[in-house]
PDB file of C-alpha atoms in Angstrom:
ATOM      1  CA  UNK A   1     -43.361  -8.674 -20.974  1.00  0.00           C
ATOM      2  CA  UNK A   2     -43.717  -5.898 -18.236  1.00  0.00           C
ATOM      3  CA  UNK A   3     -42.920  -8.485 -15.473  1.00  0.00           C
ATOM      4  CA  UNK A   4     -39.548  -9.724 -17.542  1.00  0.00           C
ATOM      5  CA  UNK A   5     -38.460  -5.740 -18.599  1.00  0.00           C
ATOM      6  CA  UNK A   6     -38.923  -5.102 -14.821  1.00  0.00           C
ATOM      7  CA  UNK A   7     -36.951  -7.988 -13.497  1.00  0.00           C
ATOM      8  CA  UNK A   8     -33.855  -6.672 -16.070  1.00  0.00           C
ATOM      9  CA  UNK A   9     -34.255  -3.025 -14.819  1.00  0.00           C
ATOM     10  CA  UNK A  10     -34.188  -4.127 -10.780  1.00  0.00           C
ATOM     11  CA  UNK A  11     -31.004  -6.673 -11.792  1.00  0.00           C
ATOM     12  CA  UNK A  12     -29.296  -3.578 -13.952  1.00  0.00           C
ATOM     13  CA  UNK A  13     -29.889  -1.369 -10.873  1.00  0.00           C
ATOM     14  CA  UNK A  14     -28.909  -3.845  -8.301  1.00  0.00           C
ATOM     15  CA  UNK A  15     -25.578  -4.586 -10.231  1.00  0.00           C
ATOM     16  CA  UNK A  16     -24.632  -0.728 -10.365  1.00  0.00           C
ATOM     17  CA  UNK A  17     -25.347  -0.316  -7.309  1.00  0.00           C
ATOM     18  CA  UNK A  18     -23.177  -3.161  -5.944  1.00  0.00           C
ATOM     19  CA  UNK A  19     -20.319  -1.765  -8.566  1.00  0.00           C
ATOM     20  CA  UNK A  20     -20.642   2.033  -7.069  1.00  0.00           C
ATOM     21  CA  UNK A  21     -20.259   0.577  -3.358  1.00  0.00           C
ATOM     22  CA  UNK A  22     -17.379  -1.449  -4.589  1.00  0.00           C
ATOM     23  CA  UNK A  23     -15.920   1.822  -6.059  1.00  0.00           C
ATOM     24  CA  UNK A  24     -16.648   3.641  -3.242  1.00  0.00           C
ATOM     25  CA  UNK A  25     -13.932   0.565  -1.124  1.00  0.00           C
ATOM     26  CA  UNK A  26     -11.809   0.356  -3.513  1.00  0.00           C
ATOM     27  CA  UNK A  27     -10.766   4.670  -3.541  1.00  0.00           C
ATOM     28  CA  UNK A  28     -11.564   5.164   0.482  1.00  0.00           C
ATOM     29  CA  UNK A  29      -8.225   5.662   2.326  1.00  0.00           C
ATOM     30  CA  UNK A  30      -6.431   2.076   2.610  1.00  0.00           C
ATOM     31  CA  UNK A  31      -4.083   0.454   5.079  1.00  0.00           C
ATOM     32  CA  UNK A  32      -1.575  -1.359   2.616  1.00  0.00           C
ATOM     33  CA  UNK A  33      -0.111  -0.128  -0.521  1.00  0.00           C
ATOM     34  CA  UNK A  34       2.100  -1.238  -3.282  1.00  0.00           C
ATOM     35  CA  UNK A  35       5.369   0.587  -3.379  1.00  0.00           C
ATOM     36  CA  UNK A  36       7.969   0.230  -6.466  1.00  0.00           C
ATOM     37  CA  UNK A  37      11.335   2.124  -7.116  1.00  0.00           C
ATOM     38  CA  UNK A  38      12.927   1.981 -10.473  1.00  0.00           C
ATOM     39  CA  UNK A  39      17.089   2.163 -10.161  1.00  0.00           C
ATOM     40  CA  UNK A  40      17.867   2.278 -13.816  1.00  0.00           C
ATOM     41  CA  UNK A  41      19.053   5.183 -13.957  1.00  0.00           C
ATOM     42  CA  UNK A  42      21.681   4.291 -11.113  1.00  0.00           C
ATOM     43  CA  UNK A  43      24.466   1.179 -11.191  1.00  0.00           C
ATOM     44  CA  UNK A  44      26.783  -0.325  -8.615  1.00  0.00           C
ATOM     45  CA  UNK A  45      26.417  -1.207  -4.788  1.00  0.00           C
ATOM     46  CA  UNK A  46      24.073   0.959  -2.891  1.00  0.00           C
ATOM     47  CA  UNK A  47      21.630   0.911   0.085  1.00  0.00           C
ATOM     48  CA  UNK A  48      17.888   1.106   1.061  1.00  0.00           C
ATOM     49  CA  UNK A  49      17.088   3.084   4.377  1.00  0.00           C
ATOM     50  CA  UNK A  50      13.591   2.049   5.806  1.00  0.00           C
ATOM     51  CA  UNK A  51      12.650   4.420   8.775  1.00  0.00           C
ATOM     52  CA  UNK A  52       9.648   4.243  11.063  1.00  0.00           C
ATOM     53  CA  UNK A  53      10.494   7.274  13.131  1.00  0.00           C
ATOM     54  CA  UNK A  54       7.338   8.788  15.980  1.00  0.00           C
ATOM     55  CA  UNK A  55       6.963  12.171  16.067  1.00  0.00           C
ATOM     56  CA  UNK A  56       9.081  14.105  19.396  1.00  0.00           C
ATOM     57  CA  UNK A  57       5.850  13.659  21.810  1.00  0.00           C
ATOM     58  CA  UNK A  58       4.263  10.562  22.632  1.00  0.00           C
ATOM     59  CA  UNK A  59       2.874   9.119  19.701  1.00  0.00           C
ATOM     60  CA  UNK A  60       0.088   6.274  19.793  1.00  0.00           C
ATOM     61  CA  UNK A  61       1.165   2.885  18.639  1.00  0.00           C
ATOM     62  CA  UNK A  62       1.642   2.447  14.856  1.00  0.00           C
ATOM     63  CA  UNK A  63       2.940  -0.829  13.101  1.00  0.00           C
ATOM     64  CA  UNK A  64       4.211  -1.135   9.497  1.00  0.00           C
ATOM     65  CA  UNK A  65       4.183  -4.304   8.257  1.00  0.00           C
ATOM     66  CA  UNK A  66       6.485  -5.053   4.876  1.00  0.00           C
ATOM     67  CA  UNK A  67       6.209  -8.015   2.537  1.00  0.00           C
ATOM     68  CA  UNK A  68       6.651  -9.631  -0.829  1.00  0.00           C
ATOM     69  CA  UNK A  69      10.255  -7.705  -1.954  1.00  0.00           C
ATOM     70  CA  UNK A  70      11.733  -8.014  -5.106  1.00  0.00           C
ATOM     71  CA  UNK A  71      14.792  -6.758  -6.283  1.00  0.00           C
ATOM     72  CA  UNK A  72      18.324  -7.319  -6.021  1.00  0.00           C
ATOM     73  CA  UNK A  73      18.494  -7.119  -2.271  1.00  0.00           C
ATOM     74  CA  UNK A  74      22.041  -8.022  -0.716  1.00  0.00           C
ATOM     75  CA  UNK A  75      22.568  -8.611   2.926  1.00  0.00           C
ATOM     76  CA  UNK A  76      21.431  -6.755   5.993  1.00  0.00           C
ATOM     77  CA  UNK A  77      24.023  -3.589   6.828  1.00  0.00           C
ATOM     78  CA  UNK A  78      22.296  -2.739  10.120  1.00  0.00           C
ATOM     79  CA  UNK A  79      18.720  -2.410  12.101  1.00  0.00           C
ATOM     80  CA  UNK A  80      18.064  -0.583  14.811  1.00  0.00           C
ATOM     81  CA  UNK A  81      14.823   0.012  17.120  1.00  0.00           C
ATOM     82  CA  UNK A  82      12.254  -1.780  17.131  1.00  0.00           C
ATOM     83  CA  UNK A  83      11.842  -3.643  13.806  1.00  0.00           C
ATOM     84  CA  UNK A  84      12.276  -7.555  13.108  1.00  0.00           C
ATOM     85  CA  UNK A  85      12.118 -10.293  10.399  1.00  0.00           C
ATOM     86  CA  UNK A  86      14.271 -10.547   7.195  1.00  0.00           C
ATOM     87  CA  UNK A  87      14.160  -9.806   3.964  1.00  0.00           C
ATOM     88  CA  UNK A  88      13.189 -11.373   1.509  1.00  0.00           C
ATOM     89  CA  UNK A  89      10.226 -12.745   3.870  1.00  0.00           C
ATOM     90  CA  UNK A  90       8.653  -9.470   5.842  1.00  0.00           C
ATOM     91  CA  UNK A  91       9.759  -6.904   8.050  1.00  0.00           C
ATOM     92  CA  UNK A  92       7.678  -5.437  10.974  1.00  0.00           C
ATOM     93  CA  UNK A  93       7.780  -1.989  12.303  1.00  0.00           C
ATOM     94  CA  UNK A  94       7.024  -0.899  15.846  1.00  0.00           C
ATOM     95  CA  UNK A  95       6.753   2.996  17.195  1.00  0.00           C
ATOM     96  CA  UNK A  96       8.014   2.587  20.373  1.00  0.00           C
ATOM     97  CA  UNK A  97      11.471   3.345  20.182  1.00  0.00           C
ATOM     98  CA  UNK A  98      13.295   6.403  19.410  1.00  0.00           C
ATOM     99  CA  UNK A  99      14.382   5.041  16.443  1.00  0.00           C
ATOM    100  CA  UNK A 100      13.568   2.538  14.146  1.00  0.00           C
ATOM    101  CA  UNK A 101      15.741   1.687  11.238  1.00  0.00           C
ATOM    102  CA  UNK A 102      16.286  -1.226   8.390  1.00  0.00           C
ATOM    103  CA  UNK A 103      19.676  -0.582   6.602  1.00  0.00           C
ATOM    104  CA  UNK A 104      19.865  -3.168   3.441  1.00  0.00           C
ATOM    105  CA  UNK A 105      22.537  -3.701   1.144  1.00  0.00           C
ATOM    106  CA  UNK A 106      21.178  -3.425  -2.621  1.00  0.00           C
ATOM    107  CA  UNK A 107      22.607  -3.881  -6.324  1.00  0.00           C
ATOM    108  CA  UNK A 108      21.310  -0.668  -8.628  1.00  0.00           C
ATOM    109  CA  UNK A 109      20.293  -0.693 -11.892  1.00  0.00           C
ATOM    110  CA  UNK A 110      16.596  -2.838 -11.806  1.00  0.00           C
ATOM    111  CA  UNK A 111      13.524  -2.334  -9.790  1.00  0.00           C
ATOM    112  CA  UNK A 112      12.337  -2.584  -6.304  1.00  0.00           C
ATOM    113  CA  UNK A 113       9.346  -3.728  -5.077  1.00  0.00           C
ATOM    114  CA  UNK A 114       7.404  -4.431  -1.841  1.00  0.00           C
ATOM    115  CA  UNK A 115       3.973  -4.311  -0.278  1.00  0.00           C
ATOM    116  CA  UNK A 116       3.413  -2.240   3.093  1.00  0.00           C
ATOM    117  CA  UNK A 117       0.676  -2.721   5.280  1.00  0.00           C
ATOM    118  CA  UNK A 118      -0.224  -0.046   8.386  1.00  0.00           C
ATOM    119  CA  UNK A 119      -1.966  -0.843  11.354  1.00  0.00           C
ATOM    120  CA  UNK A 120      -1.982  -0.214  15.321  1.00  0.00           C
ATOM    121  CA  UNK A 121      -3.881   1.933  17.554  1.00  0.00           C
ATOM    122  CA  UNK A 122      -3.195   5.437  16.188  1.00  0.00           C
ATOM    123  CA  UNK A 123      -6.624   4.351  13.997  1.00  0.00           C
ATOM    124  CA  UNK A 124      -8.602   4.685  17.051  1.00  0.00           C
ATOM    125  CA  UNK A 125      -6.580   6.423  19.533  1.00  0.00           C
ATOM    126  CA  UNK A 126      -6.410  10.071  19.841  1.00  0.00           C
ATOM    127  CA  UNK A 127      -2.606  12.042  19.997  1.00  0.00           C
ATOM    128  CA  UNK A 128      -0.999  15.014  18.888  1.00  0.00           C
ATOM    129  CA  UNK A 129       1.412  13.000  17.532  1.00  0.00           C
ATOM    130  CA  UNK A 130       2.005  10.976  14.203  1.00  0.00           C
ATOM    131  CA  UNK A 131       4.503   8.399  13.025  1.00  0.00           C
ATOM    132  CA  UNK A 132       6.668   8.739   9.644  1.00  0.00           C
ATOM    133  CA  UNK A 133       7.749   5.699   7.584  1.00  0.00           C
ATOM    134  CA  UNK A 134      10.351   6.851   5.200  1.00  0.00           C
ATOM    135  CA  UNK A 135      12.827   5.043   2.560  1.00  0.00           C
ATOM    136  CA  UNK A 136      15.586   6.569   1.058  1.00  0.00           C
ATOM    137  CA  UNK A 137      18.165   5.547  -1.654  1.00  0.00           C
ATOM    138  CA  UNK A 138      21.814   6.192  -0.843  1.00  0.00           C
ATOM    139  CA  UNK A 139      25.020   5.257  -3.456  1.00  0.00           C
ATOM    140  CA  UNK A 140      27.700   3.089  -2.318  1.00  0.00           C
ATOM    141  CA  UNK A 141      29.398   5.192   0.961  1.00  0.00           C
ATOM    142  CA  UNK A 142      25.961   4.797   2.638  1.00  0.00           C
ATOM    143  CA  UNK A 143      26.332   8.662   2.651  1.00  0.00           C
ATOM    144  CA  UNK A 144      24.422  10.742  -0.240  1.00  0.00           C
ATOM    145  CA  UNK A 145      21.223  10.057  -1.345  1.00  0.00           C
ATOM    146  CA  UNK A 146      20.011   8.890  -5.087  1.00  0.00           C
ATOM    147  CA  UNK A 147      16.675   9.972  -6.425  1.00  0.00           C
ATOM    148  CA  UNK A 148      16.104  12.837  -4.327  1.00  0.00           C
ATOM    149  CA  UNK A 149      19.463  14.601  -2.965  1.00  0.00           C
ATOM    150  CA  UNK A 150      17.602  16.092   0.156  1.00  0.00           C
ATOM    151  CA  UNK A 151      16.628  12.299   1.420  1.00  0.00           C
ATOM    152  CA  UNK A 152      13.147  10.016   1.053  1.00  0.00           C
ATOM    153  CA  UNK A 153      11.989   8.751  -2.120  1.00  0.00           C
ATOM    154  CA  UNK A 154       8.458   8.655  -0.692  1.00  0.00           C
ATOM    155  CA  UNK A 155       7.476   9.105   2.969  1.00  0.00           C
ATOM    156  CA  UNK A 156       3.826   7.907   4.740  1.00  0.00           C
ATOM    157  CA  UNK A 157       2.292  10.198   7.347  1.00  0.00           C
ATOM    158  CA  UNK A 158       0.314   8.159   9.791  1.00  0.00           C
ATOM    159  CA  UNK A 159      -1.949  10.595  12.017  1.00  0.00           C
ATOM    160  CA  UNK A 160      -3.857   9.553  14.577  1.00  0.00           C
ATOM    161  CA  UNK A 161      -7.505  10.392  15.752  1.00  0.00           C
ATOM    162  CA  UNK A 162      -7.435  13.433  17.219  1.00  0.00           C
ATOM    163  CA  UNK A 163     -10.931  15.031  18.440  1.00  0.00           C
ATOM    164  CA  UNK A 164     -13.504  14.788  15.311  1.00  0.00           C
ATOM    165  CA  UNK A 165     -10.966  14.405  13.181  1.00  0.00           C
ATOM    166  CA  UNK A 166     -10.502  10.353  11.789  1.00  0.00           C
ATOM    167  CA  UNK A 167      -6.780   9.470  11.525  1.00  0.00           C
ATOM    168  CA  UNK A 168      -5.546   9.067   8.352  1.00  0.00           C
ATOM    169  CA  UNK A 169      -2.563   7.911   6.386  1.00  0.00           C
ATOM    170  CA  UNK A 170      -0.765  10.035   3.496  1.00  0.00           C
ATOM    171  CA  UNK A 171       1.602   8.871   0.911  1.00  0.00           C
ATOM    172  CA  UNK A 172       3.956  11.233  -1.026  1.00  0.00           C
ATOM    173  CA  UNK A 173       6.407  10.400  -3.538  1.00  0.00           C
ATOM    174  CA  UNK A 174       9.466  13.178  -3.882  1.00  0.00           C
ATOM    175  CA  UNK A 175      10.962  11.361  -6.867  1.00  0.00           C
ATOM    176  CA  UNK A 176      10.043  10.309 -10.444  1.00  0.00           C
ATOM    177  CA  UNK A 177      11.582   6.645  -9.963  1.00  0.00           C
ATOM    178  CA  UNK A 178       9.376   6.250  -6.267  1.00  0.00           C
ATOM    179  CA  UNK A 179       5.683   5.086  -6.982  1.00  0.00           C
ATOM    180  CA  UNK A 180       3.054   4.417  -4.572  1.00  0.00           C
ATOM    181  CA  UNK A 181      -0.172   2.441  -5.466  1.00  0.00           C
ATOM    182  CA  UNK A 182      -3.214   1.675  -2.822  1.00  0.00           C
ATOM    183  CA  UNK A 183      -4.254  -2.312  -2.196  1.00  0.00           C
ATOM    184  CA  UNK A 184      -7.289  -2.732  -2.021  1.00  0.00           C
ATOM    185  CA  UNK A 185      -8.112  -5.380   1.455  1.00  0.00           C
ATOM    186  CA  UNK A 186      -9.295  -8.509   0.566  1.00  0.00           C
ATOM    187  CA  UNK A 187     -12.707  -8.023   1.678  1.00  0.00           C
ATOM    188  CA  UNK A 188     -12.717  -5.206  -1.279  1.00  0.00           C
ATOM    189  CA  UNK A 189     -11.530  -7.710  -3.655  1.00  0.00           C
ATOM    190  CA  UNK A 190     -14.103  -9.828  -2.298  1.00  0.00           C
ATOM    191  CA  UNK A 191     -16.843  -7.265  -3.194  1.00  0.00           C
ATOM    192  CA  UNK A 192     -15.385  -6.504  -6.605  1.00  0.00           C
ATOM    193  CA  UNK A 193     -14.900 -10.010  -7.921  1.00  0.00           C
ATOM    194  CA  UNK A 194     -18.851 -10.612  -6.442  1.00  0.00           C
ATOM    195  CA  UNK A 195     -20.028  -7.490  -8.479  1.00  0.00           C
ATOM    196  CA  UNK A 196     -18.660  -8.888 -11.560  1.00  0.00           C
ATOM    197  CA  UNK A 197     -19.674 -12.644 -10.958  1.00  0.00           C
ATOM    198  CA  UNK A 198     -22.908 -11.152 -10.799  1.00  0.00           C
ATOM    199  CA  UNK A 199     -22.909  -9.212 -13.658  1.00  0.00           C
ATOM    200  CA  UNK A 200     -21.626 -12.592 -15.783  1.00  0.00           C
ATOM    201  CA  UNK A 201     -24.728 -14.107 -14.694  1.00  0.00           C
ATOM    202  CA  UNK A 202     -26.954 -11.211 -15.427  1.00  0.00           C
ATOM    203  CA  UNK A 203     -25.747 -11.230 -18.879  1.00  0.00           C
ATOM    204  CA  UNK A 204     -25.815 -15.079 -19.557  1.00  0.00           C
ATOM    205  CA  UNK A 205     -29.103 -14.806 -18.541  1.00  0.00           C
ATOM    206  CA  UNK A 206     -29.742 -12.377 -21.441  1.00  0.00           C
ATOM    207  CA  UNK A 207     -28.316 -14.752 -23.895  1.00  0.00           C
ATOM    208  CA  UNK A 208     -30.906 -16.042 -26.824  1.00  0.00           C
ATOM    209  CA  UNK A 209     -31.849 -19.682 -26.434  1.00  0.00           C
ATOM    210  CA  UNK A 210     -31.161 -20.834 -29.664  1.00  0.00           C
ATOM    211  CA  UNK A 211     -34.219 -23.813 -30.785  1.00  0.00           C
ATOM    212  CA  UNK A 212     -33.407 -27.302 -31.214  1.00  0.00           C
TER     213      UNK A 212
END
């Protein structure tokens, strides 16, 4: 009786401890996020502005890597810099020009949708200076911004290493239709989905046998 009330403590303490270090993944500061931006409130033809813009000194490398849009996305109005691909497959951000810019054509009035990944060597390479990516709503003219009159919906500071401190990325939302949500890697997902496999077998385990 000792040996089997044991056995359930170690498994119980085990499990929460494999739970807390999932946690612990799943809320430390993540590369890709889940970004969505309601236009209900809007109709008509307008625009979405994607900017990855380095900051005026030399910047280390930074990537931004966009995928899996929804929405009613029109056709291209104009890129500049260095950014390639298409929508809706992905889009991929570079730092290393002066400018780098993804115009698109939209129809208002639903949601938008897309996932946004960060990488590049700004994670382990020290600099003074960061990298901005920025979208921004703008009506039909391609000249005044919806959501937030003064420009971005939501921007992400990417700042690199720089003596003790780690780099770090920053998401900020300057409108209440612009929401940003972390995803978690798939090595957290991983973890998570093996924390809870485990604790379905813990509690099978503690299921009656019922006689024959």
């Amino acid at each position: 009786m000792l040996t089997a009330k044991f056995n359930l403590t170690l498994r119980r303490a085990v499990l929460a401890a494999l739970l807390a270090g999932s946690s612990s993944l799943a809320l430390a500061d993540p590369l890709g996020y889940h970004v969505e931006i309601d236009t209900s409130a809007f109709s008509g033809a307008g625009f979405l502005d994607f900017a990855f813009i380095a900051g005026n000194s030399p910047a280390p490398g930074a990537s931004a890597t966009l995928s899996n849009f929804s929405g009613a996305f029109g056709a291209l109005e104009s890129q500049e810099g260095n950014v390639s691909g298409s929508v809706p497959g992905s889009l991929t951000f570079g730092n290393s020009g002066a400018y780098n810019d993804w115009f698109h054509n939209v129809t208002l009035g639903g949601k938008f949708a897309f996932n946004i990944v960060f990488g590049g060597e700004f994670l382990n390479t020290a600099g003074n200076a960061g990298t901005t990516f920025g979208v921004g709503l703008l009506d039909a003219s391609g000249t005044a911004y919806l959501g937030n009159v003064n420009g971005n919906l939501l921007q992400f500071e990417l700042t690199p290493l720089n003596g003790g401190v780690p780099a770090s990325i920053a998401g900020s939302t300057y409108a209440n239709i612009a929401s940003i949500s972390a995803v978690p890697e798939a090595s957290e997902w991983l973890m998570l989905t093996g924390g809870l496999a485990l604790i379905g077998f813990a509690l099978r385990r503690r299921q009656p046998v019922m006689p024959a």
